[in-house]
PDB file of C-alpha atoms in Angstrom:
ATOM      1  CA  MET R  20     -11.509  16.147  -5.622  1.00 84.00           C
ATOM      2  CA  TYR R  21     -12.075  19.497  -3.958  1.00 95.00           C
ATOM      3  CA  GLN R  22     -13.053  20.673  -0.664  1.00 97.00           C
ATOM      4  CA  PHE R  23     -16.173  23.056  -1.298  1.00 98.00           C
ATOM      5  CA  GLY R  24     -17.596  22.786  -5.218  1.00 98.00           C
ATOM      6  CA  PHE R  25     -20.257  26.173  -5.754  1.00 98.00           C
ATOM      7  CA  ILE R  26     -22.689  25.185  -8.624  1.00 98.00           C
ATOM      8  CA  GLY R  27     -24.541  28.599 -10.369  1.00 96.00           C
ATOM      9  CA  VAL R  28     -22.741  31.558  -9.158  1.00 96.00           C
ATOM     10  CA  GLY R  29     -24.962  34.374  -9.655  1.00 93.00           C
ATOM     11  CA  ASN R  30     -25.031  37.717  -7.047  1.00 91.00           C
ATOM     12  CA  MET R  31     -24.925  34.706  -3.776  1.00 94.00           C
ATOM     13  CA  GLY R  32     -23.648  31.346  -5.111  1.00 95.00           C
ATOM     14  CA  GLY R  33     -20.526  33.976  -6.008  1.00 96.00           C
ATOM     15  CA  ALA R  34     -20.979  35.721  -2.932  1.00 95.00           C
ATOM     16  CA  LEU R  35     -20.733  32.901  -1.063  1.00 96.00           C
ATOM     17  CA  ALA R  36     -17.928  31.085  -2.784  1.00 97.00           C
ATOM     18  CA  ALA R  37     -15.859  34.947  -1.949  1.00 96.00           C
ATOM     19  CA  ALA R  38     -16.528  34.452   1.361  1.00 95.00           C
ATOM     20  CA  VAL R  39     -15.655  30.526   1.011  1.00 96.00           C
ATOM     21  CA  CYS R  40     -12.446  31.489  -0.581  1.00 96.00           C
ATOM     22  CA  LYS R  41     -11.332  33.504   2.095  1.00 94.00           C
ATOM     23  CA  ASN R  42     -11.431  31.132   4.705  1.00 93.00           C
ATOM     24  CA  CYS R  43      -9.956  27.953   2.878  1.00 93.00           C
ATOM     25  CA  GLU R  44      -7.344  27.378   0.637  1.00 95.00           C
ATOM     26  CA  PRO R  45      -8.536  28.698  -2.994  1.00 96.00           C
ATOM     27  CA  SER R  46      -7.167  26.356  -5.197  1.00 96.00           C
ATOM     28  CA  ALA R  47      -9.700  23.308  -2.688  1.00 97.00           C
ATOM     29  CA  VAL R  48     -12.361  25.564  -4.146  1.00 98.00           C
ATOM     30  CA  CYS R  49     -14.297  25.236  -7.763  1.00 98.00           C
ATOM     31  CA  LEU R  50     -16.828  26.994  -9.159  1.00 98.00           C
ATOM     32  CA  SER R  51     -19.130  26.282 -12.004  1.00 97.00           C
ATOM     33  CA  ASN R  52     -21.894  27.935 -13.855  1.00 96.00           C
ATOM     34  CA  ARG R  53     -23.980  27.732 -17.311  1.00 93.00           C
ATOM     35  CA  THR R  54     -22.307  30.721 -18.643  1.00 94.00           C
ATOM     36  CA  ARG R  55     -18.827  29.079 -18.282  1.00 94.00           C
ATOM     37  CA  GLU R  56     -17.303  32.589 -19.427  1.00 96.00           C
ATOM     38  CA  LYS R  57     -19.121  33.573 -15.630  1.00 96.00           C
ATOM     39  CA  ALA R  58     -17.277  31.043 -13.559  1.00 97.00           C
ATOM     40  CA  GLU R  59     -13.791  31.943 -14.863  1.00 97.00           C
ATOM     41  CA  ALA R  60     -14.418  35.484 -14.585  1.00 97.00           C
ATOM     42  CA  LEU R  61     -14.689  34.902 -10.526  1.00 97.00           C
ATOM     43  CA  ALA R  62     -12.516  31.634 -10.288  1.00 97.00           C
ATOM     44  CA  LYS R  63      -9.792  34.636 -11.657  1.00 97.00           C
ATOM     45  CA  LYS R  64     -10.585  37.748  -9.320  1.00 97.00           C
ATOM     46  CA  LEU R  65     -10.753  33.966  -5.928  1.00 97.00           C
ATOM     47  CA  GLY R  66      -8.234  32.064  -7.478  1.00 97.00           C
ATOM     48  CA  CYS R  67      -9.741  28.970  -7.026  1.00 97.00           C
ATOM     49  CA  ARG R  68     -10.626  26.675 -10.122  1.00 97.00           C
ATOM     50  CA  THR R  69     -13.623  26.428 -12.221  1.00 97.00           C
ATOM     51  CA  GLY R  70     -15.418  22.798 -13.966  1.00 97.00           C
ATOM     52  CA  THR R  71     -18.526  21.274 -15.225  1.00 96.00           C
ATOM     53  CA  ASN R  72     -21.607  20.163 -12.750  1.00 96.00           C
ATOM     54  CA  GLY R  73     -19.752  16.661 -11.964  1.00 95.00           C
ATOM     55  CA  GLU R  74     -17.028  18.527 -11.300  1.00 96.00           C
ATOM     56  CA  ALA R  75     -18.329  20.765  -9.263  1.00 97.00           C
ATOM     57  CA  ALA R  76     -19.993  17.981  -7.425  1.00 96.00           C
ATOM     58  CA  ASP R  77     -17.130  16.266  -6.417  1.00 95.00           C
ATOM     59  CA  SER R  78     -16.473  18.320  -3.158  1.00 96.00           C
ATOM     60  CA  ASP R  79     -16.984  17.767  -0.045  1.00 97.00           C
ATOM     61  CA  TYR R  80     -19.601  20.998   0.103  1.00 98.00           C
ATOM     62  CA  VAL R  81     -21.199  20.896  -2.736  1.00 98.00           C
ATOM     63  CA  PHE R  82     -23.572  24.133  -2.934  1.00 98.00           C
ATOM     64  CA  LEU R  83     -26.465  24.275  -4.741  1.00 97.00           C
ATOM     65  CA  GLY R  84     -27.363  27.362  -6.126  1.00 95.00           C
ATOM     66  CA  VAL R  85     -29.868  27.363  -9.045  1.00 94.00           C
ATOM     67  CA  LYS R  86     -33.374  27.894  -9.762  1.00 90.00           C
ATOM     68  CA  PRO R  87     -35.131  25.983  -7.213  1.00 89.00           C
ATOM     69  CA  GLN R  88     -37.327  24.722 -11.137  1.00 89.00           C
ATOM     70  CA  THR R  89     -33.894  23.679 -12.305  1.00 92.00           C
ATOM     71  CA  LEU R  90     -32.887  21.101  -9.660  1.00 94.00           C
ATOM     72  CA  PRO R  91     -34.243  18.174 -11.824  1.00 94.00           C
ATOM     73  CA  GLU R  92     -32.788  18.584 -14.625  1.00 95.00           C
ATOM     74  CA  LEU R  93     -29.338  19.497 -12.832  1.00 96.00           C
ATOM     75  CA  PHE R  94     -29.137  16.558 -10.609  1.00 96.00           C
ATOM     76  CA  SER R  95     -30.184  14.293 -13.949  1.00 94.00           C
ATOM     77  CA  GLU R  96     -25.879  15.596 -14.089  1.00 94.00           C
ATOM     78  CA  LEU R  97     -24.849  15.341 -11.113  1.00 96.00           C
ATOM     79  CA  THR R  98     -26.657  11.519  -9.593  1.00 96.00           C
ATOM     80  CA  PRO R  99     -24.012   9.060 -11.212  1.00 95.00           C
ATOM     81  CA  VAL R 100     -20.986  11.329  -9.456  1.00 95.00           C
ATOM     82  CA  LEU R 101     -22.985  11.164  -6.051  1.00 96.00           C
ATOM     83  CA  LYS R 102     -23.121   7.666  -7.021  1.00 96.00           C
ATOM     84  CA  GLU R 103     -20.013   6.994  -7.368  1.00 95.00           C
ATOM     85  CA  ASN R 104     -18.941   8.843  -3.944  1.00 94.00           C
ATOM     86  CA  PHE R 105     -21.381   7.310  -2.148  1.00 94.00           C
ATOM     87  CA  GLU R 106     -19.977   3.932  -3.052  1.00 95.00           C
ATOM     88  CA  ARG R 107     -16.159   5.146  -2.580  1.00 94.00           C
ATOM     89  CA  GLY R 108     -17.216   6.032   1.020  1.00 93.00           C
ATOM     90  CA  ARG R 109     -16.878   9.791   0.543  1.00 93.00           C
ATOM     91  CA  ARG R 110     -19.482  11.765   1.973  1.00 94.00           C
ATOM     92  CA  CYS R 111     -20.707  14.497  -0.499  1.00 96.00           C
ATOM     93  CA  ILE R 112     -22.917  17.381   1.890  1.00 98.00           C
ATOM     94  CA  LEU R 113     -25.692  19.582  -0.347  1.00 98.00           C
ATOM     95  CA  VAL R 114     -26.168  22.678   0.054  1.00 98.00           C
ATOM     96  CA  THR R 115     -29.126  24.053  -1.101  1.00 97.00           C
ATOM     97  CA  MET R 116     -30.067  26.935  -1.209  1.00 94.00           C
ATOM     98  CA  ALA R 117     -33.501  26.369  -3.349  1.00 90.00           C
ATOM     99  CA  ALA R 118     -36.999  28.179  -2.170  1.00 86.00           C
ATOM    100  CA  GLY R 119     -39.231  26.221  -0.428  1.00 83.00           C
ATOM    101  CA  VAL R 120     -37.032  23.333  -1.225  1.00 90.00           C
ATOM    102  CA  THR R 121     -37.158  20.998   1.392  1.00 93.00           C
ATOM    103  CA  MET R 122     -34.211  18.524   2.533  1.00 96.00           C
ATOM    104  CA  GLU R 123     -35.966  14.912   1.506  1.00 96.00           C
ATOM    105  CA  ALA R 124     -36.504  16.529  -2.097  1.00 95.00           C
ATOM    106  CA  VAL R 125     -32.788  17.320  -1.647  1.00 96.00           C
ATOM    107  CA  GLU R 126     -32.415  13.713  -0.909  1.00 97.00           C
ATOM    108  CA  LYS R 127     -34.425  12.128  -3.226  1.00 96.00           C
ATOM    109  CA  MET R 128     -33.207  14.006  -5.753  1.00 96.00           C
ATOM    110  CA  SER R 129     -29.863  13.035  -5.530  1.00 96.00           C
ATOM    111  CA  GLY R 130     -30.126   9.578  -5.604  1.00 95.00           C
ATOM    112  CA  VAL R 131     -28.789   8.055  -2.505  1.00 96.00           C
ATOM    113  CA  PRO R 132     -28.812   8.367   0.677  1.00 96.00           C
ATOM    114  CA  SER R 133     -27.218  12.397   1.204  1.00 96.00           C
ATOM    115  CA  PRO R 134     -26.498  14.932   4.125  1.00 98.00           C
ATOM    116  CA  VAL R 135     -28.402  18.101   3.146  1.00 98.00           C
ATOM    117  CA  ILE R 136     -28.126  21.157   4.438  1.00 98.00           C
ATOM    118  CA  ARG R 137     -30.702  23.821   3.373  1.00 98.00           C
ATOM    119  CA  ILE R 138     -29.301  27.787   3.900  1.00 97.00           C
ATOM    120  CA  MET R 139     -31.128  30.333   2.855  1.00 96.00           C
ATOM    121  CA  PRO R 140     -28.956  33.693   2.696  1.00 96.00           C
ATOM    122  CA  ASN R 141     -29.251  37.212   1.965  1.00 95.00           C
ATOM    123  CA  THR R 142     -27.890  39.657  -0.341  1.00 94.00           C
ATOM    124  CA  PRO R 143     -26.221  42.005   1.976  1.00 95.00           C
ATOM    125  CA  LEU R 144     -23.680  38.866   3.376  1.00 95.00           C
ATOM    126  CA  ALA R 145     -21.539  40.567   0.186  1.00 92.00           C
ATOM    127  CA  VAL R 146     -20.271  43.210   2.359  1.00 94.00           C
ATOM    128  CA  GLY R 147     -20.217  40.682   5.078  1.00 94.00           C
ATOM    129  CA  GLU R 148     -22.932  41.937   7.023  1.00 95.00           C
ATOM    130  CA  GLY R 149     -25.917  39.282   5.419  1.00 96.00           C
ATOM    131  CA  MET R 150     -28.172  36.769   7.805  1.00 97.00           C
ATOM    132  CA  ILE R 151     -27.482  33.061   7.232  1.00 97.00           C
ATOM    133  CA  LEU R 152     -30.610  30.486   8.497  1.00 98.00           C
ATOM    134  CA  TYR R 153     -29.516  27.030   7.890  1.00 98.00           C
ATOM    135  CA  THR R 154     -31.190  23.699   9.153  1.00 98.00           C
ATOM    136  CA  ALA R 155     -29.417  20.470   8.391  1.00 98.00           C
ATOM    137  CA  ASN R 156     -30.978  16.762   7.667  1.00 97.00           C
ATOM    138  CA  ALA R 157     -30.163  14.058  10.481  1.00 97.00           C
ATOM    139  CA  ALA R 158     -27.038  12.922   7.864  1.00 97.00           C
ATOM    140  CA  VAL R 159     -24.990  15.583   8.695  1.00 98.00           C
ATOM    141  CA  THR R 160     -22.380  15.637  11.481  1.00 97.00           C
ATOM    142  CA  GLU R 161     -22.109  18.522  14.466  1.00 97.00           C
ATOM    143  CA  GLY R 162     -18.285  18.253  13.420  1.00 97.00           C
ATOM    144  CA  GLU R 163     -19.931  18.847   9.733  1.00 97.00           C
ATOM    145  CA  LEU R 164     -22.014  21.823  10.206  1.00 97.00           C
ATOM    146  CA  SER R 165     -18.848  23.599  12.762  1.00 97.00           C
ATOM    147  CA  ARG R 166     -16.863  23.193   9.348  1.00 97.00           C
ATOM    148  CA  PHE R 167     -19.353  24.371   7.022  1.00 97.00           C
ATOM    149  CA  THR R 168     -20.036  27.602   9.260  1.00 97.00           C
ATOM    150  CA  ALA R 169     -16.115  28.191   9.766  1.00 97.00           C
ATOM    151  CA  ALA R 170     -15.964  28.387   6.101  1.00 96.00           C
ATOM    152  CA  LEU R 171     -18.939  30.895   6.046  1.00 96.00           C
ATOM    153  CA  SER R 172     -17.436  33.032   8.312  1.00 93.00           C
ATOM    154  CA  GLY R 173     -16.814  36.903   7.262  1.00 89.00           C
ATOM    155  CA  THR R 174     -20.091  36.800   5.766  1.00 95.00           C
ATOM    156  CA  GLY R 175     -22.527  38.100   9.222  1.00 95.00           C
ATOM    157  CA  ARG R 176     -24.885  36.536  11.312  1.00 96.00           C
ATOM    158  CA  LEU R 177     -25.555  32.448  10.819  1.00 97.00           C
ATOM    159  CA  ASP R 178     -28.530  31.306  12.890  1.00 97.00           C
ATOM    160  CA  ARG R 179     -29.493  27.404  12.974  1.00 98.00           C
ATOM    161  CA  LEU R 180     -33.267  26.687  13.271  1.00 97.00           C
ATOM    162  CA  GLU R 181     -35.682  23.934  11.818  1.00 97.00           C
ATOM    163  CA  GLU R 182     -36.508  23.256   8.672  1.00 96.00           C
ATOM    164  CA  ALA R 183     -40.667  24.142   9.423  1.00 93.00           C
ATOM    165  CA  GLU R 184     -39.101  27.938  10.696  1.00 95.00           C
ATOM    166  CA  ILE R 185     -37.796  28.267   7.334  1.00 94.00           C
ATOM    167  CA  ASP R 186     -39.740  29.673   4.786  1.00 91.00           C
ATOM    168  CA  ALA R 187     -40.816  32.496   7.676  1.00 93.00           C
ATOM    169  CA  ALA R 188     -37.840  33.344   9.090  1.00 95.00           C
ATOM    170  CA  SER R 189     -36.225  33.648   5.086  1.00 94.00           C
ATOM    171  CA  VAL R 190     -39.187  36.231   4.080  1.00 95.00           C
ATOM    172  CA  LEU R 191     -37.572  38.277   7.044  1.00 96.00           C
ATOM    173  CA  SER R 192     -33.511  38.173   6.916  1.00 95.00           C
ATOM    174  CA  GLY R 193     -34.517  37.438   2.661  1.00 94.00           C
ATOM    175  CA  CYS R 194     -37.169  39.601   1.636  1.00 95.00           C
ATOM    176  CA  GLY R 195     -35.992  41.764   4.792  1.00 96.00           C
ATOM    177  CA  PRO R 196     -33.474  43.410   2.063  1.00 97.00           C
ATOM    178  CA  ALA R 197     -35.687  45.034  -0.443  1.00 97.00           C
ATOM    179  CA  PHE R 198     -38.314  46.451   2.123  1.00 98.00           C
ATOM    180  CA  ALA R 199     -35.507  47.911   3.104  1.00 97.00           C
ATOM    181  CA  PHE R 200     -34.111  49.391   0.080  1.00 97.00           C
ATOM    182  CA  LEU R 201     -37.648  50.574  -0.385  1.00 97.00           C
ATOM    183  CA  PHE R 202     -38.094  52.860   2.828  1.00 97.00           C
ATOM    184  CA  ALA R 203     -34.169  54.292   2.325  1.00 98.00           C
ATOM    185  CA  ASP R 204     -35.142  54.985  -1.503  1.00 98.00           C
ATOM    186  CA  ALA R 205     -39.041  56.290   0.103  1.00 98.00           C
ATOM    187  CA  LEU R 206     -36.983  58.319   2.913  1.00 97.00           C
ATOM    188  CA  SER R 207     -34.498  59.998   0.042  1.00 98.00           C
ATOM    189  CA  ALA R 208     -37.251  60.724  -2.022  1.00 98.00           C
ATOM    190  CA  ALA R 209     -38.861  62.510   0.819  1.00 98.00           C
ATOM    191  CA  GLY R 210     -36.077  64.618   1.122  1.00 98.00           C
ATOM    192  CA  GLU R 211     -35.705  65.710  -2.410  1.00 98.00           C
ATOM    193  CA  GLU R 212     -39.256  66.996  -2.053  1.00 97.00           C
ATOM    194  CA  LEU R 213     -38.115  69.403   0.810  1.00 97.00           C
ATOM    195  CA  GLY R 214     -34.892  71.014  -1.667  1.00 97.00           C
ATOM    196  CA  LEU R 215     -32.110  68.686  -0.699  1.00 98.00           C
ATOM    197  CA  SER R 216     -29.794  67.187  -2.826  1.00 98.00           C
ATOM    198  CA  SER R 217     -30.279  63.322  -4.415  1.00 97.00           C
ATOM    199  CA  GLU R 218     -27.301  62.774  -3.727  1.00 97.00           C
ATOM    200  CA  LYS R 219     -27.168  63.958  -0.175  1.00 98.00           C
ATOM    201  CA  THR R 220     -30.558  62.278   0.853  1.00 98.00           C
ATOM    202  CA  ARG R 221     -29.611  58.684  -0.170  1.00 97.00           C
ATOM    203  CA  LEU R 222     -26.604  59.018   1.852  1.00 98.00           C
ATOM    204  CA  TYR R 223     -28.470  60.580   5.233  1.00 98.00           C
ATOM    205  CA  ALA R 224     -30.922  57.088   4.684  1.00 98.00           C
ATOM    206  CA  GLU R 225     -28.668  54.986   4.027  1.00 97.00           C
ATOM    207  CA  GLN R 226     -26.570  55.840   7.480  1.00 98.00           C
ATOM    208  CA  MET R 227     -29.266  55.831   9.220  1.00 98.00           C
ATOM    209  CA  LEU R 228     -30.077  52.342   8.537  1.00 97.00           C
ATOM    210  CA  LEU R 229     -27.467  51.068   8.497  1.00 97.00           C
ATOM    211  CA  GLY R 230     -26.571  53.322  12.358  1.00 97.00           C
ATOM    212  CA  SER R 231     -29.673  52.323  13.681  1.00 97.00           C
ATOM    213  CA  SER R 232     -29.478  49.136  12.711  1.00 97.00           C
ATOM    214  CA  ARG R 233     -26.405  48.732  14.885  1.00 96.00           C
ATOM    215  CA  LEU R 234     -27.403  50.662  17.497  1.00 97.00           C
ATOM    216  CA  ALA R 235     -30.603  47.797  17.496  1.00 97.00           C
ATOM    217  CA  LEU R 236     -28.205  44.818  18.192  1.00 96.00           C
ATOM    218  CA  GLU R 237     -25.431  45.939  20.026  1.00 96.00           C
ATOM    219  CA  SER R 238     -27.822  47.985  22.990  1.00 97.00           C
ATOM    220  CA  GLY R 239     -30.229  44.954  22.694  1.00 96.00           C
ATOM    221  CA  LYS R 240     -32.905  47.101  23.880  1.00 97.00           C
ATOM    222  CA  ASP R 241     -36.556  46.525  22.714  1.00 98.00           C
ATOM    223  CA  LEU R 242     -37.301  47.752  19.659  1.00 97.00           C
ATOM    224  CA  LYS R 243     -40.306  50.179  21.106  1.00 97.00           C
ATOM    225  CA  GLU R 244     -38.099  51.181  23.860  1.00 97.00           C
ATOM    226  CA  LEU R 245     -35.283  52.228  21.370  1.00 97.00           C
ATOM    227  CA  THR R 246     -38.472  54.290  19.407  1.00 97.00           C
ATOM    228  CA  ARG R 247     -39.000  56.370  22.489  1.00 96.00           C
ATOM    229  CA  ALA R 248     -35.395  57.301  22.758  1.00 97.00           C
ATOM    230  CA  VAL R 249     -36.170  59.276  20.112  1.00 97.00           C
ATOM    231  CA  CYS R 250     -38.994  60.889  20.228  1.00 97.00           C
ATOM    232  CA  SER R 251     -39.108  63.899  23.000  1.00 94.00           C
ATOM    233  CA  PRO R 252     -42.343  64.492  23.998  1.00 93.00           C
ATOM    234  CA  GLY R 253     -44.119  67.993  21.386  1.00 94.00           C
ATOM    235  CA  GLY R 254     -40.922  67.630  19.620  1.00 95.00           C
ATOM    236  CA  THR R 255     -39.974  66.786  15.461  1.00 97.00           C
ATOM    237  CA  THR R 256     -39.634  62.656  15.809  1.00 97.00           C
ATOM    238  CA  ILE R 257     -43.161  62.085  17.129  1.00 97.00           C
ATOM    239  CA  GLU R 258     -45.141  63.562  14.995  1.00 97.00           C
ATOM    240  CA  GLY R 259     -43.872  62.147  11.918  1.00 97.00           C
ATOM    241  CA  VAL R 260     -43.898  58.546  14.160  1.00 97.00           C
ATOM    242  CA  LYS R 261     -47.793  59.645  14.994  1.00 97.00           C
ATOM    243  CA  ARG R 262     -48.601  59.509  10.743  1.00 97.00           C
ATOM    244  CA  PHE R 263     -46.367  56.438  10.263  1.00 97.00           C
ATOM    245  CA  GLU R 264     -49.001  54.910  13.379  1.00 96.00           C
ATOM    246  CA  GLU R 265     -52.566  57.024  11.498  1.00 97.00           C
ATOM    247  CA  GLU R 266     -51.143  55.086   7.678  1.00 96.00           C
ATOM    248  CA  GLY R 267     -50.872  52.172   9.359  1.00 97.00           C
ATOM    249  CA  LEU R 268     -47.438  51.340   8.767  1.00 97.00           C
ATOM    250  CA  ASN R 269     -47.747  48.243  11.038  1.00 96.00           C
ATOM    251  CA  ALA R 270     -50.468  47.023   8.605  1.00 97.00           C
ATOM    252  CA  ILE R 271     -48.561  48.013   5.844  1.00 97.00           C
ATOM    253  CA  VAL R 272     -45.794  45.316   7.004  1.00 97.00           C
ATOM    254  CA  SER R 273     -47.897  42.901   8.178  1.00 97.00           C
ATOM    255  CA  HIS R 274     -49.830  43.055   4.349  1.00 97.00           C
ATOM    256  CA  ALA R 275     -46.812  42.883   2.574  1.00 97.00           C
ATOM    257  CA  VAL R 276     -44.489  40.348   4.937  1.00 97.00           C
ATOM    258  CA  ASN R 277     -47.727  37.833   4.747  1.00 96.00           C
ATOM    259  CA  ALA R 278     -47.558  38.459   0.564  1.00 96.00           C
ATOM    260  CA  SER R 279     -44.000  36.958   0.595  1.00 94.00           C
ATOM    261  CA  TYR R 280     -44.677  34.283   2.825  1.00 93.00           C
ATOM    262  CA  ARG R 281     -47.490  33.495   0.199  1.00 92.00           C
ATOM    263  CA  ARG R 282     -45.518  33.102  -2.412  1.00 90.00           C
ATOM    264  CA  THR R 283     -42.876  31.247  -0.352  1.00 86.00           C
ATOM    265  CA  LEU R 284     -45.001  28.899   0.589  1.00 87.00           C
ATOM    266  CA  GLU R 285     -46.965  28.356  -3.100  1.00 86.00           C
ATOM    267  CA  LEU R 286     -43.507  27.512  -4.778  1.00 77.00           C
ATOM    268  CA  ALA R 287     -42.802  25.053  -2.175  1.00 74.00           C
ATOM    269  CA  GLY R 288     -45.958  23.533  -2.933  1.00 77.00           C
ATOM    270  CA  LYS R 289     -47.414  23.997  -0.053  1.00 77.00           C
ATOM    271  CA  GLU R 290     -51.745  25.846   0.521  1.00 72.00           C
ATOM    272  CA  PRO R 291     -51.407  29.176   2.709  1.00 66.00           C
ATOM    273  CA  ASP R 292     -53.444  27.808   4.733  1.00 61.00           C
ATOM    274  CA  GLY R 293     -55.013  31.680   5.723  1.00 56.00           C
ATOM    275  CA  VAL R 294     -51.834  33.605   5.219  1.00 59.00           C
TER     276      VAL R 294
END
């Protein structure tokens, strides 16, 4: 019997497990993975335990870090454990991060009336600057949510929202890092065209994104206002901004976000409905 069980310790599941182990006794955490050696290597690093999927499911909070299409097969293995705990009056809170899979669907697959928390984390949580979106069904108490958020403190920011909003929000926070890396890479490549080394241009682009994001978050100012503050009339920055506007940056970003959102809806078995 564990406090936290992790089934699937890939990049995201492993980062979440590492964060939890910093906020609770590692021996209260159990890791399980399709490739057992991967779970064992991470457990050795974190000081926690390893076990089967069923053993990891015998936890207060069970993190399901597997692909959406594999959930039915996984639950065929977990349901006996969940049913036994339910009959004993033990609460096992299922924490799902499967894109497009609703809490109702997860509860149905579990085979018992289960408290479910649905999360959509992003990769920067690995360095303590992540964004974790979360929502919960009515079976989860506020106390259980408080314990959940406390366990994930140190990953960055957590934001609670309605499940109806999570698909759209996950495109910004979950897909967004790839868009940011893409922009940084393009900026770095442009710097190389000006004769700078790739090492220097990457450093400048990455530190610029880090500093700009922190300035925006800590100042609380409107993003357009922050843009104007960098653009002196007749100066250098405004010329680049004008070119972005002429090339249709807003439209390009909108098209990319909507493409990811349509795919999210498709994975959830929903109609895109004109987006």
